[in-house]
Amino acid sequence: MKPSKLQRNLNTKHATLSKKPIEYFERLLQTSNKEKNTLEKYVTLNDKYLLASYEVSYLIAKTKKPFTIGEQLLLPAAIRMSEIVHGKQYAAEISKIPLSNDTVSKRISDISNDQFQQLLMRLKDSSKYFPNDIDTQQWICNPFSIEMEEINFLNFKAEEELAELTSDTTLRLRFSQVPVHEFWIEIKSEYPLLSEMAMNKLLPFCTTYLCESAFSTLTYIKSKYRSTLINVENLLRSAITQIEPRFNYLCTNKQSHPSH
């Protein structure tokens, strides 16, 4: 704005200040800048407290520990270590990280919901994880009912093995006598490439480890010492999933409140 317009605005809108010396306005500017810097510093620190609260809560969930461990053990230990290594000033900052029982529970709930939303987004692109390739897998279900002219999705070595396989009348008879997976296992030594390709499709989940791990985790969480814990879904999801939480996203959607 031009100086003349600034002067006119001062005289008309702020007549009571028009006679003030320039030092008065310089002092106001300095005070305003100082308050702005203080506010920015406070907001930045609050964001760090919030991020630390989420990170520690996630560690509590991954280790399947009671929520009270944050306030009863982790926070006092962190304060004490910081006090010894860096001094009381830094320890005082650590003490502002909110890690109460209710806070940790809410943080884990937020993290679990975020992981669930990420899973839904991945499933929307289900073709990436569950490709619809039934038409190209008919040779596995019945290699003797498919015409070789229809095969254009196998490599040269696999096509050679399939052509030789389909011309074997003894194997045709054997195929009609045993389940599909047993058939492909039996011919592994004779047709290793085809057998491996078929078994990779027939046995995508060759172990129940993940299910057993989930049940073990649930048993550990829902122990006699935590009998009052009713809703374990969020804690269980965060404890066993491999989906990393989006901490920055969570922080931007949550107003931070440091401990007092």
Coordinates of C-alpha atoms in Angstrom, one line a residue, residues 17 20-31:
L17 CA -3.1 6.4 17.2
K20 CA 1.8 8.3 18.3
P21 CA 5.6 8.3 17.6
I22 CA 7.2 5.8 15.2
E23 CA 8.9 4.1 18.1
Y24 CA 5.4 3.0 19.4
F25 CA 4.6 1.2 16.2
E26 CA 8.1 -0.4 16.1
R27 CA 7.5 -1.7 19.6
L28 CA 4.1 -3.1 18.6
L29 CA 5.8 -4.9 15.6
Q30 CA 8.5 -6.4 17.8
T31 CA 5.9 -7.6 20.3

